[in-house]
Tab-separated table of N, CA and C in Angstrom:
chain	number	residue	atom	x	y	z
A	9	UNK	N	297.125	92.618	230.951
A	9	UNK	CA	298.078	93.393	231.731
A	9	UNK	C	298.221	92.808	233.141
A	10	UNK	N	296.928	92.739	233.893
A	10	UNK	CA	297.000	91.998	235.230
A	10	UNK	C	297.961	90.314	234.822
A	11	UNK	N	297.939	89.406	234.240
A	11	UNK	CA	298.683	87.934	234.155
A	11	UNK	C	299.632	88.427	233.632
A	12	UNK	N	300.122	89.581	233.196
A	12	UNK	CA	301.475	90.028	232.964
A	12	UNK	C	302.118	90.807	233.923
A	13	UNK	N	301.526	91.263	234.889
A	13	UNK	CA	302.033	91.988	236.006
A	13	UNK	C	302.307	93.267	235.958
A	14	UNK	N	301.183	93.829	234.913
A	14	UNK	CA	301.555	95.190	234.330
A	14	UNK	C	300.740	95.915	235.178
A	15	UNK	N	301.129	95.911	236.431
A	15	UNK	CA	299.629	96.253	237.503
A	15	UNK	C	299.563	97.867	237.419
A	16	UNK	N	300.289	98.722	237.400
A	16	UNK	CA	300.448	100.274	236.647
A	16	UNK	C	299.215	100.348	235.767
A	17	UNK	N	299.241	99.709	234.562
A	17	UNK	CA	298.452	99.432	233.131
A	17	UNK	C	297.081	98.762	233.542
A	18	UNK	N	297.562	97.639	234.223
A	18	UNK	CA	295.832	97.108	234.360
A	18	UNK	C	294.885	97.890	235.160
A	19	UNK	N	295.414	98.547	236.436
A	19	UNK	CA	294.827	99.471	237.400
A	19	UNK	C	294.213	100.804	236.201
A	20	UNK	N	294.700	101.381	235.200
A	20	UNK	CA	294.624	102.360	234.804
A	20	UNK	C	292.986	101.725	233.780
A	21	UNK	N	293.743	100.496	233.032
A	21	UNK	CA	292.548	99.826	231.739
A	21	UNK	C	291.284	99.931	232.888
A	22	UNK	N	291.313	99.048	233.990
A	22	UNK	CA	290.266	98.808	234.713
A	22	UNK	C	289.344	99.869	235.194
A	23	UNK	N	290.257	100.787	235.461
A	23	UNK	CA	289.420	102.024	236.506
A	23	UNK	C	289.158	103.043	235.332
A	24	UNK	N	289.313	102.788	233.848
A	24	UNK	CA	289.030	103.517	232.439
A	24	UNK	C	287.788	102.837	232.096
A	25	UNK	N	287.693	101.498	232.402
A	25	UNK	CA	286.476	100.695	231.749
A	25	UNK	C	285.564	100.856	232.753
A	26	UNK	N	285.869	100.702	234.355
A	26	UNK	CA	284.710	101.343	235.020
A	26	UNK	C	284.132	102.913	235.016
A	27	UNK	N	284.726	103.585	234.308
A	27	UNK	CA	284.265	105.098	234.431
A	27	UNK	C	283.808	105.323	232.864
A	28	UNK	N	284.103	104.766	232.286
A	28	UNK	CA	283.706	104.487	230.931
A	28	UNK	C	281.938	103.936	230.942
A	29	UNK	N	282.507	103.081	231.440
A	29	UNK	CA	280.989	101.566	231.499
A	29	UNK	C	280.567	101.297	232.430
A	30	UNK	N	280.047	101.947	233.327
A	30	UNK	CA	279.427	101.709	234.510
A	30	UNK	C	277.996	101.106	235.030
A	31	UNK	N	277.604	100.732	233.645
A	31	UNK	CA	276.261	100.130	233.664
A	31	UNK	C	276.610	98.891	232.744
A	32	UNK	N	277.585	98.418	232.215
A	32	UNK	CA	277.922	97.026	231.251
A	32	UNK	C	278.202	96.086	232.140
A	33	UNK	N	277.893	94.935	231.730
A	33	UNK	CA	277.540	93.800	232.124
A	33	UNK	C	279.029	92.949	232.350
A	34	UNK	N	280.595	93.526	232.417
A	34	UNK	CA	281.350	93.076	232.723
A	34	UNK	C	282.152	94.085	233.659
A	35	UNK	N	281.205	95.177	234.435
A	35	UNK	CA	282.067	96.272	235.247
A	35	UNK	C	282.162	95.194	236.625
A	36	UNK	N	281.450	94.106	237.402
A	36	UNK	CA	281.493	93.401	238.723
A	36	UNK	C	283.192	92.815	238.045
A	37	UNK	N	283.526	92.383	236.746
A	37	UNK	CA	284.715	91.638	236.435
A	37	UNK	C	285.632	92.676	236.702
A	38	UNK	N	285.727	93.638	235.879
A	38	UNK	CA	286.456	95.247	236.411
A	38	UNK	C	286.947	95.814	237.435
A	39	UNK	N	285.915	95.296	238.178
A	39	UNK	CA	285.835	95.778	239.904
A	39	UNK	C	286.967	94.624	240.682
A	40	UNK	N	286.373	93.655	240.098
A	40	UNK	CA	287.190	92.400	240.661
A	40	UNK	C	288.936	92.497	240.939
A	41	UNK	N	288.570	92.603	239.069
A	41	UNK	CA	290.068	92.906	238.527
A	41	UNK	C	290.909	94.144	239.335
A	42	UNK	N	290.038	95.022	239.289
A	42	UNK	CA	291.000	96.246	240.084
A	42	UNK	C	291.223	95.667	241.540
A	43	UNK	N	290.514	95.194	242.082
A	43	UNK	CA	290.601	94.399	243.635
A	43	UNK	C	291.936	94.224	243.492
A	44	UNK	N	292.636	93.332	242.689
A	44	UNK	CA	293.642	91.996	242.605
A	44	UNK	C	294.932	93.118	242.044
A	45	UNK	N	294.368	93.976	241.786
A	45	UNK	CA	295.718	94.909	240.996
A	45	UNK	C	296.078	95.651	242.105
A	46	UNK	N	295.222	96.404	243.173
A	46	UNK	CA	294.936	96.744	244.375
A	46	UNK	C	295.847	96.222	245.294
A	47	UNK	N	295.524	94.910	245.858
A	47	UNK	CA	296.021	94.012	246.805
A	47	UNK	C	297.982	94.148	246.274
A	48	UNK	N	297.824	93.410	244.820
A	48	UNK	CA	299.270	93.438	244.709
A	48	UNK	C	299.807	94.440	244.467
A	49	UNK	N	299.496	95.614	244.665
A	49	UNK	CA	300.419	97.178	244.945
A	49	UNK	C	300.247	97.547	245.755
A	50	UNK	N	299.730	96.843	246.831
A	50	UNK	CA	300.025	97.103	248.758
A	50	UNK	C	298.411	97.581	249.192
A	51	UNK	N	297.855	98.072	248.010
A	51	UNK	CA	296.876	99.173	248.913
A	51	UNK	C	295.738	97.897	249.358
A	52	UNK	N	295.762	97.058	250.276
A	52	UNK	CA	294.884	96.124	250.590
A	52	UNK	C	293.343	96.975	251.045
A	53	UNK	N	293.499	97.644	251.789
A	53	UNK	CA	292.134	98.497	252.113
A	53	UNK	C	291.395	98.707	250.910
A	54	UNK	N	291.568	99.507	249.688
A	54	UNK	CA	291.060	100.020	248.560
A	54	UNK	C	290.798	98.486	248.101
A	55	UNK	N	291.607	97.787	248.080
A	55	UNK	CA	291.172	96.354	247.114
A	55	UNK	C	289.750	95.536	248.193
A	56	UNK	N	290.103	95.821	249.955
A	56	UNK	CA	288.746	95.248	250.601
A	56	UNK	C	287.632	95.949	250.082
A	57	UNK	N	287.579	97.384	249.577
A	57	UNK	CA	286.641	98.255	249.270
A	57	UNK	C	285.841	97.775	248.162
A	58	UNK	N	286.832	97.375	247.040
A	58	UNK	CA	286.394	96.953	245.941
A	58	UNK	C	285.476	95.557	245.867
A	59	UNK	N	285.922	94.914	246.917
A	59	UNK	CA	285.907	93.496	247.250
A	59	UNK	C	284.471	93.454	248.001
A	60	UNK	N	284.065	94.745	248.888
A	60	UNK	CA	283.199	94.759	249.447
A	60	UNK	C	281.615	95.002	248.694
A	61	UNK	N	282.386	96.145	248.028
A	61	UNK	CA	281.251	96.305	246.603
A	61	UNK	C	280.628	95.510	245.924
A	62	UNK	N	281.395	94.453	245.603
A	62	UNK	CA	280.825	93.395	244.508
A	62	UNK	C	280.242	92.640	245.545
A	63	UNK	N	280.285	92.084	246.766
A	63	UNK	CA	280.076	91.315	247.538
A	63	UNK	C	278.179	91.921	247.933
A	64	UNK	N	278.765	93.107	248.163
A	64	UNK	CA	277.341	93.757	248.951
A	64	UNK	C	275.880	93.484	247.319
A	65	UNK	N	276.666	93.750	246.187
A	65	UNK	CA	275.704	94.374	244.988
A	65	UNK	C	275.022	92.901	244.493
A	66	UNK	N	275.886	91.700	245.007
A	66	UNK	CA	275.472	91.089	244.637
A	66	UNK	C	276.074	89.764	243.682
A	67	UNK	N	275.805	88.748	242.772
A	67	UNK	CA	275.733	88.850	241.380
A	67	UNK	C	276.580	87.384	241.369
A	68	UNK	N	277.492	87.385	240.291
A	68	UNK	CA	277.895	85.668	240.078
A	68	UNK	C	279.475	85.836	240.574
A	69	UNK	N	279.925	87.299	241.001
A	69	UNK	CA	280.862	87.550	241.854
A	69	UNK	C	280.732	87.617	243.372
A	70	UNK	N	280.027	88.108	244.023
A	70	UNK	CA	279.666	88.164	245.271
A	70	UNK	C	280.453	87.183	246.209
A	71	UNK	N	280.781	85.770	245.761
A	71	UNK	CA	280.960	84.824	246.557
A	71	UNK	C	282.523	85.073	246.943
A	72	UNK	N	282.623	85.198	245.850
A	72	UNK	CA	284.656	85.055	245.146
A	72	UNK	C	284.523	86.370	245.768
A	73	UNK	N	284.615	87.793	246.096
A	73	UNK	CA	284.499	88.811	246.657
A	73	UNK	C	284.765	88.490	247.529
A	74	UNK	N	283.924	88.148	248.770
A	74	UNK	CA	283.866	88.117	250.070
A	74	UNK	C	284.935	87.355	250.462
A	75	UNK	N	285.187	86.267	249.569
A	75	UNK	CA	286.903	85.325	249.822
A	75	UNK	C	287.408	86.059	249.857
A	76	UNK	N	287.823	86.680	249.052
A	76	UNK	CA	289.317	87.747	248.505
A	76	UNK	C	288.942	88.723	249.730
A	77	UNK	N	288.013	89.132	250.725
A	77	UNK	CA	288.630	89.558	251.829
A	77	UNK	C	288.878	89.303	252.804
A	78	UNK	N	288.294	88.056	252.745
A	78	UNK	CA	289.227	87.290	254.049
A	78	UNK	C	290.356	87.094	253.625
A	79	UNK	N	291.008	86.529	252.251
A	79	UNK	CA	292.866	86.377	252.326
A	79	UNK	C	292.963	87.614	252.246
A	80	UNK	N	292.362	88.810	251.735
A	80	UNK	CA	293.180	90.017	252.023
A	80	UNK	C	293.440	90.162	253.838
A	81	UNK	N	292.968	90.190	254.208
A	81	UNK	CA	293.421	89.989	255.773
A	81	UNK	C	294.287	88.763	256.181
A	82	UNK	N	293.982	87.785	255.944
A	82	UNK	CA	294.725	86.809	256.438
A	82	UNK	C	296.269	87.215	255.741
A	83	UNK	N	296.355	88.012	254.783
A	83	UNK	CA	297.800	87.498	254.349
A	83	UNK	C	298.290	89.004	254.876
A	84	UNK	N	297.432	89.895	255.470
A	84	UNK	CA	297.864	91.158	256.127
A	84	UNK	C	298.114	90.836	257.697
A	85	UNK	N	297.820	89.363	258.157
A	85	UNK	CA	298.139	89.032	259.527
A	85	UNK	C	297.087	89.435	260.595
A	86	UNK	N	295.554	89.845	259.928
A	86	UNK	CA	294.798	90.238	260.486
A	86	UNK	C	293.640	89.211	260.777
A	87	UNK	N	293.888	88.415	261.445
A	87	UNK	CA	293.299	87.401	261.614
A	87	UNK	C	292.760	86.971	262.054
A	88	UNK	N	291.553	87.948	263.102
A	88	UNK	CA	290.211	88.068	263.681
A	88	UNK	C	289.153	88.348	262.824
A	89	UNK	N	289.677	89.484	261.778
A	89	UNK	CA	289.235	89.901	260.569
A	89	UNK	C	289.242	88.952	259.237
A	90	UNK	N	289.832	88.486	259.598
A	90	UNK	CA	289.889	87.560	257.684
A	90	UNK	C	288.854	85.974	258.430
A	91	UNK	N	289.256	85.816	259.703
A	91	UNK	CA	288.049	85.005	260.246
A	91	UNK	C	286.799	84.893	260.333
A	92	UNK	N	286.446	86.251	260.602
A	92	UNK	CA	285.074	86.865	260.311
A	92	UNK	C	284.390	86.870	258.810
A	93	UNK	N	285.888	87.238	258.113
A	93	UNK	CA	285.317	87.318	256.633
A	93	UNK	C	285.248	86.254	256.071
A	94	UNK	N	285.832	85.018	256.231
A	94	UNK	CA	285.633	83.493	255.777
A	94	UNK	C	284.489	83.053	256.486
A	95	UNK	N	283.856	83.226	257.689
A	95	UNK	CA	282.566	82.994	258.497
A	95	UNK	C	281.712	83.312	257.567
A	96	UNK	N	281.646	84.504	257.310
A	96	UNK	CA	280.521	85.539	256.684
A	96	UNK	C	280.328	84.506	254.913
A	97	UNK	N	281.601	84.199	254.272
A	97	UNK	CA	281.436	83.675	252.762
A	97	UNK	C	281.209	82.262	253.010
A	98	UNK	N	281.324	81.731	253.963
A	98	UNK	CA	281.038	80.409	254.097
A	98	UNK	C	279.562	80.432	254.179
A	99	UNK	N	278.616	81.355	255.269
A	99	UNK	CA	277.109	81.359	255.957
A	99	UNK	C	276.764	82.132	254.666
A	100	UNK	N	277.244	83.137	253.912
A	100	UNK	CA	276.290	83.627	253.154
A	100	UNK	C	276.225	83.246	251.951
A	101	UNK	N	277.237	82.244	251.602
A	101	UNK	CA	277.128	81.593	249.989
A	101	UNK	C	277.625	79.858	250.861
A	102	UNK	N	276.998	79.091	251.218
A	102	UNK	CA	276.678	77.902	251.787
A	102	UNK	C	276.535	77.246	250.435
A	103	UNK	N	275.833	77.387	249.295
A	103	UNK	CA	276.001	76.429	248.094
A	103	UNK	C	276.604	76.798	246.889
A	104	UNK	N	277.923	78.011	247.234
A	104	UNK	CA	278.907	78.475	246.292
A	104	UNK	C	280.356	76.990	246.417
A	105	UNK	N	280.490	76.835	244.772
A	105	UNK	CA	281.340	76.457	244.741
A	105	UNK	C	282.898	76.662	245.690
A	106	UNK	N	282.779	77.973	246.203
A	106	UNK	CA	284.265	78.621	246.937
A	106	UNK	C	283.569	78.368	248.266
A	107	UNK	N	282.706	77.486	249.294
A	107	UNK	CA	282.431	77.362	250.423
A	107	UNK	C	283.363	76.549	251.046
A	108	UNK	N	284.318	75.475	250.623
A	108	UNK	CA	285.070	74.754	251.182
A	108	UNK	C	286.191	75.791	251.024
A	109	UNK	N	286.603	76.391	249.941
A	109	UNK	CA	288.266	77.528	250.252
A	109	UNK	C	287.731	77.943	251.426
A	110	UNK	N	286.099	78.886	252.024
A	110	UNK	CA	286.016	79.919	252.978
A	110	UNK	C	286.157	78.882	254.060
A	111	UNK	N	285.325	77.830	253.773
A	111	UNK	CA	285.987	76.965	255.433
A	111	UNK	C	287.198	76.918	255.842
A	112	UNK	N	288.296	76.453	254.750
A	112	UNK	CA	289.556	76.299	254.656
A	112	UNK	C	290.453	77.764	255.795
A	113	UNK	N	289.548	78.771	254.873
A	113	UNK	CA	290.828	80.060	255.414
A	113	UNK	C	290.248	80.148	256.613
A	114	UNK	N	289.006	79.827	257.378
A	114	UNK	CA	288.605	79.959	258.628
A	114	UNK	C	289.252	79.336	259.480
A	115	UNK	N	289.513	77.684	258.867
A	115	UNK	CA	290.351	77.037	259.800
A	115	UNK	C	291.718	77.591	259.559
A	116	UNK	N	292.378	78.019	258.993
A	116	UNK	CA	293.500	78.472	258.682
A	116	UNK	C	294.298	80.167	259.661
A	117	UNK	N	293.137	80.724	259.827
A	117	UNK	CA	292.944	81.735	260.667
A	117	UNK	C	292.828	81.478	262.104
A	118	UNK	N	292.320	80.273	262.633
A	118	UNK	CA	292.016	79.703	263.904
A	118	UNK	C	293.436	79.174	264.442
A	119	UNK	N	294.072	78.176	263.386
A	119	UNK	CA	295.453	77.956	263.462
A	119	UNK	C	296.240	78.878	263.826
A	120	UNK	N	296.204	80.321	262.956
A	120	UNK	CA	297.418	81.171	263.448
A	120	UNK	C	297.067	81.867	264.726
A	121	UNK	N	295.716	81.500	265.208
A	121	UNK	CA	295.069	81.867	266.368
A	121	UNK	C	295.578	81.173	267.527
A	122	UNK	N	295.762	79.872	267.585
A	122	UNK	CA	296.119	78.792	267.510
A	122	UNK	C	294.793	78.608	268.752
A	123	UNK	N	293.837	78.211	268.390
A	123	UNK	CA	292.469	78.091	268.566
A	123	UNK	C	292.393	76.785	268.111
A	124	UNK	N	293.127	75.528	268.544
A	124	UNK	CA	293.365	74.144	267.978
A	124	UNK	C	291.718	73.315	268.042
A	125	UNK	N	290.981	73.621	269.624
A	125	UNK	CA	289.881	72.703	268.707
A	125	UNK	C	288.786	73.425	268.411
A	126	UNK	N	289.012	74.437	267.960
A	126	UNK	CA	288.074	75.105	267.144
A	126	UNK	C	288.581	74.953	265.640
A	127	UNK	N	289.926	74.961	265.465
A	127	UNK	CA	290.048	74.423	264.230
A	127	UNK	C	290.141	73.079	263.661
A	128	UNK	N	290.043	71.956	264.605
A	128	UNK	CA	289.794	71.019	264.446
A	128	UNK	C	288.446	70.762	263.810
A	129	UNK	N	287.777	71.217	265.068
A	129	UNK	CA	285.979	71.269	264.318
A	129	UNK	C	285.724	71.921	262.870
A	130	UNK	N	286.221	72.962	262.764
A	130	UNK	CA	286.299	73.310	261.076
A	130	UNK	C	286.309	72.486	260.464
A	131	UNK	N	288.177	71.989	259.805
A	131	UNK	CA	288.560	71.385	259.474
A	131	UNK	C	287.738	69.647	259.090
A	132	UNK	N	287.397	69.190	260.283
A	132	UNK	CA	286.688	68.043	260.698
A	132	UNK	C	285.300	68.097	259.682
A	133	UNK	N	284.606	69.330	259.997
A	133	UNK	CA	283.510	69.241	259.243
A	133	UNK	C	283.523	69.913	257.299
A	134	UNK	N	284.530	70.595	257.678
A	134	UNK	CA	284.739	70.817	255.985
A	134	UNK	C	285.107	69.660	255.188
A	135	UNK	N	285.996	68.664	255.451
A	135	UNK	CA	286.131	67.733	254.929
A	135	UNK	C	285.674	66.775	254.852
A	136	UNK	N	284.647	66.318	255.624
A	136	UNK	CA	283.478	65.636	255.997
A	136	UNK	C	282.884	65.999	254.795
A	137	UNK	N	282.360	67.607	254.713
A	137	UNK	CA	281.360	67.833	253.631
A	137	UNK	C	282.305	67.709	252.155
A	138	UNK	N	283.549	67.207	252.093
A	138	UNK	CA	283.845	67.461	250.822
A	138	UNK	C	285.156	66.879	251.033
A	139	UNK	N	284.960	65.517	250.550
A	139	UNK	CA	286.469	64.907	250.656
A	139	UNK	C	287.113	64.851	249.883
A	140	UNK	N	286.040	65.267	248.563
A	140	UNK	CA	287.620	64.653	247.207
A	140	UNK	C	287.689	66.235	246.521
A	141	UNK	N	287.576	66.987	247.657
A	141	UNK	CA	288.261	68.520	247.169
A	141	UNK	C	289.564	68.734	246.646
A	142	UNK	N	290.040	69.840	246.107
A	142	UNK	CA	291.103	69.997	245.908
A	142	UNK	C	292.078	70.666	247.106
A	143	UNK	N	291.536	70.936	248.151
A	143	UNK	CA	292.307	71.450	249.440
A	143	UNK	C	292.251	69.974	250.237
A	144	UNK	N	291.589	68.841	250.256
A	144	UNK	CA	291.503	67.776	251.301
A	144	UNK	C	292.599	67.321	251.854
A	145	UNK	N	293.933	67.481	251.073
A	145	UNK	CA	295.066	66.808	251.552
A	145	UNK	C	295.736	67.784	252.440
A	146	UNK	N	295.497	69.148	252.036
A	146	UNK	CA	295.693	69.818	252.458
A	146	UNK	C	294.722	70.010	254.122
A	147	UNK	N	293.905	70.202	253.966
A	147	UNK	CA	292.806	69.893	255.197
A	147	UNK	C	293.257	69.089	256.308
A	148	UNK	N	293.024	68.006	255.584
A	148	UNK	CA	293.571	67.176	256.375
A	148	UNK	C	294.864	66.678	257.541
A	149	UNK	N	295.634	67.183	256.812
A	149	UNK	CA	296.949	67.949	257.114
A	149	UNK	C	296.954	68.709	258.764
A	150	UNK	N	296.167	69.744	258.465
A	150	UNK	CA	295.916	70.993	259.330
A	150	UNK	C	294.929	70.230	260.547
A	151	UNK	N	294.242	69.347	259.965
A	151	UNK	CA	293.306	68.658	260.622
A	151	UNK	C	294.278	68.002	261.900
A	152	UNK	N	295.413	66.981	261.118
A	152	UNK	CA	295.944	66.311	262.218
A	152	UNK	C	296.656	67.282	262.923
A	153	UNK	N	297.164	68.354	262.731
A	153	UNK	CA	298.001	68.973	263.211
A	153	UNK	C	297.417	69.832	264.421
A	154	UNK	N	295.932	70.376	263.843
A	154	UNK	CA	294.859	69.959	265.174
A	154	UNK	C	295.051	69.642	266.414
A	155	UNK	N	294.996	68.414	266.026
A	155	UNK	CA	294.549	67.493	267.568
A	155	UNK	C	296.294	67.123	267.534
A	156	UNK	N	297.051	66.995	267.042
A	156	UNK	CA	298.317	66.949	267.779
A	156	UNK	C	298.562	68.080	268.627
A	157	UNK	N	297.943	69.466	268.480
A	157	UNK	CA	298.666	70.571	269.242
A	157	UNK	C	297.519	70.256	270.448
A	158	UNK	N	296.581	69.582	270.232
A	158	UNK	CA	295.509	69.446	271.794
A	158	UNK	C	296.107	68.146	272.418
A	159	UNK	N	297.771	67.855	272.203
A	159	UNK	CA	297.917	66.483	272.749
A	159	UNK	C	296.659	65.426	272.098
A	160	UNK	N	296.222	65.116	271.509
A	160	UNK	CA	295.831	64.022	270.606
A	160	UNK	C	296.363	63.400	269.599
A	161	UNK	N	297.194	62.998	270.659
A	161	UNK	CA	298.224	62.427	269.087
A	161	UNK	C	297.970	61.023	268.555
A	162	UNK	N	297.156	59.933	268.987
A	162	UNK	CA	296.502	58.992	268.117
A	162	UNK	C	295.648	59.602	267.221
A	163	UNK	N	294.577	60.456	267.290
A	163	UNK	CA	293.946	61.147	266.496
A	163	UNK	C	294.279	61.795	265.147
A	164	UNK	N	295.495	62.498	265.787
A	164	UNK	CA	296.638	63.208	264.737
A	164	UNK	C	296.852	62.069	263.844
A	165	UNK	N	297.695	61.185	264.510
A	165	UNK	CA	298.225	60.083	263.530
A	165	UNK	C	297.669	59.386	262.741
A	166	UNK	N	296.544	59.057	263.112
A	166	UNK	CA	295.318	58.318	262.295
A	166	UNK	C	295.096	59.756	260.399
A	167	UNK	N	295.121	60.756	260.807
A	167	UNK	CA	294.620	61.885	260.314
A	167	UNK	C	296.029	62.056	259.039
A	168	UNK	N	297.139	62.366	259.696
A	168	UNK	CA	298.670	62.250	259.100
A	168	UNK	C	298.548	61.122	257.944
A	169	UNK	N	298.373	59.404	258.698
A	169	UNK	CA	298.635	58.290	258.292
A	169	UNK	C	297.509	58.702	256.818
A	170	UNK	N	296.437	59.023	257.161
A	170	UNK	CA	295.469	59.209	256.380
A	170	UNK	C	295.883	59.957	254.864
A	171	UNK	N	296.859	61.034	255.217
A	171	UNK	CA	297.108	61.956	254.204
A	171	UNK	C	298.465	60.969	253.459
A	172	UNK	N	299.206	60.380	253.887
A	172	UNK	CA	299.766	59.857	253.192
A	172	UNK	C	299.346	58.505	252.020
A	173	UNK	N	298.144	58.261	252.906
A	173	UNK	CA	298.167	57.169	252.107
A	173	UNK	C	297.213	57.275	250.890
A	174	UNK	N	295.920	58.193	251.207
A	174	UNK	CA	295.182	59.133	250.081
A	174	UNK	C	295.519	59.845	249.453
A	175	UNK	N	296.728	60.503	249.693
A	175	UNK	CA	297.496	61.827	248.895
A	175	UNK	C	299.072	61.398	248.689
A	176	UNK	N	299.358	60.224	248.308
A	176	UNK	CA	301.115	60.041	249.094
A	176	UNK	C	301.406	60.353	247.698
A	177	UNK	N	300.968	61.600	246.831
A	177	UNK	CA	302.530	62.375	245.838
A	177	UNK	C	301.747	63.981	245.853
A	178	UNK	N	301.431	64.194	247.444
A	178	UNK	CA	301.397	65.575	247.483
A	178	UNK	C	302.174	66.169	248.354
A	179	UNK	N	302.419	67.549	247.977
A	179	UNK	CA	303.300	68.177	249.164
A	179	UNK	C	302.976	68.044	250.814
A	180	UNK	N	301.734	67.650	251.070
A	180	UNK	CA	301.308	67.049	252.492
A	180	UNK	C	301.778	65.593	252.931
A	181	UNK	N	302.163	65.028	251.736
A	181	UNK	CA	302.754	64.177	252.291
A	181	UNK	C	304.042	63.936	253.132
């Protein structure tokens, strides 16, 4: 129902299987799921709630949780808050696969901050730790765009030149 957009239906299955099954070993997926059904029917608060739950309890969700509330803020324009919350999933899951997305939305949050070399330094060191990510071209990107807004524009260019020539059939290019 949720990959069909039946968010009415999935909100109802989900919050039936958590009151149903509240001790089964796929209610953190449930929880998740209602998060995402949440977010896309506006109620972002109830979906941070949900988001917070799984995050606090623990488990092989926890990581992916704490993301989903930093973009729940970031895409609510709250962006002291979704900063904090990409800080927090980056320092508290440091060897989760999703540590480069939480760097990502940190620097991404600093940008709309426009907090240029603080997001430089992000940026700089996220991709450092992880170059052949699937955000790098993307990174990188944001990276030069960085130090172009601090007037560094050899820096920038080096950074730009960089994305084209490592990434030249991506949309950063």
């Amino acid at each position: 129902a949720l990959a069909s957009e039946e968010t009415k239906q999935a909100r109802e299955l989900y919050e039936e299987a958590i009151q149903r099954f509240p001790r089964s070993n796929v209610v953190g997926q449930c929880r998740f799921g209602l998060g995402r059904v949440l977010e896309l029917q506006g109620e972002s608060e109830q979906a941070r709630s949900e988001y917070r739950s799984l995050a606090t309890a623990g488990g092989p969700l926890a990581d992916d949780a704490k993301l989903q509330i930093g973009i729940s803020y970031y895409n609510n324009r709250q962006y002291e808050e979704a900063g904090a919350a990409f800080s927090a999933a980056a320092t508290q899951f440091p060897n989760s696969e999703l540590v480069t997305h939480a760097r990502y939305g940190l620097g991404m949050t600093l940008i709309a901050r426009r907090h240029w070399t603080e997001a430089a330094r992000t940026f700089e060191e996220t991709v450092n730790n992880e170059p052949e990510h699937a955000l790098a071209a993307s990174i990188q990107f944001w990276l030069a765009e960085s130090y172009r807004h601090n007037d560094q524009l050899e820096i920038a260019k080096a950074y730009h030149e960089r994305v084209c020539v490592d990434w030249s059939d991506s949309q950063w290019t």
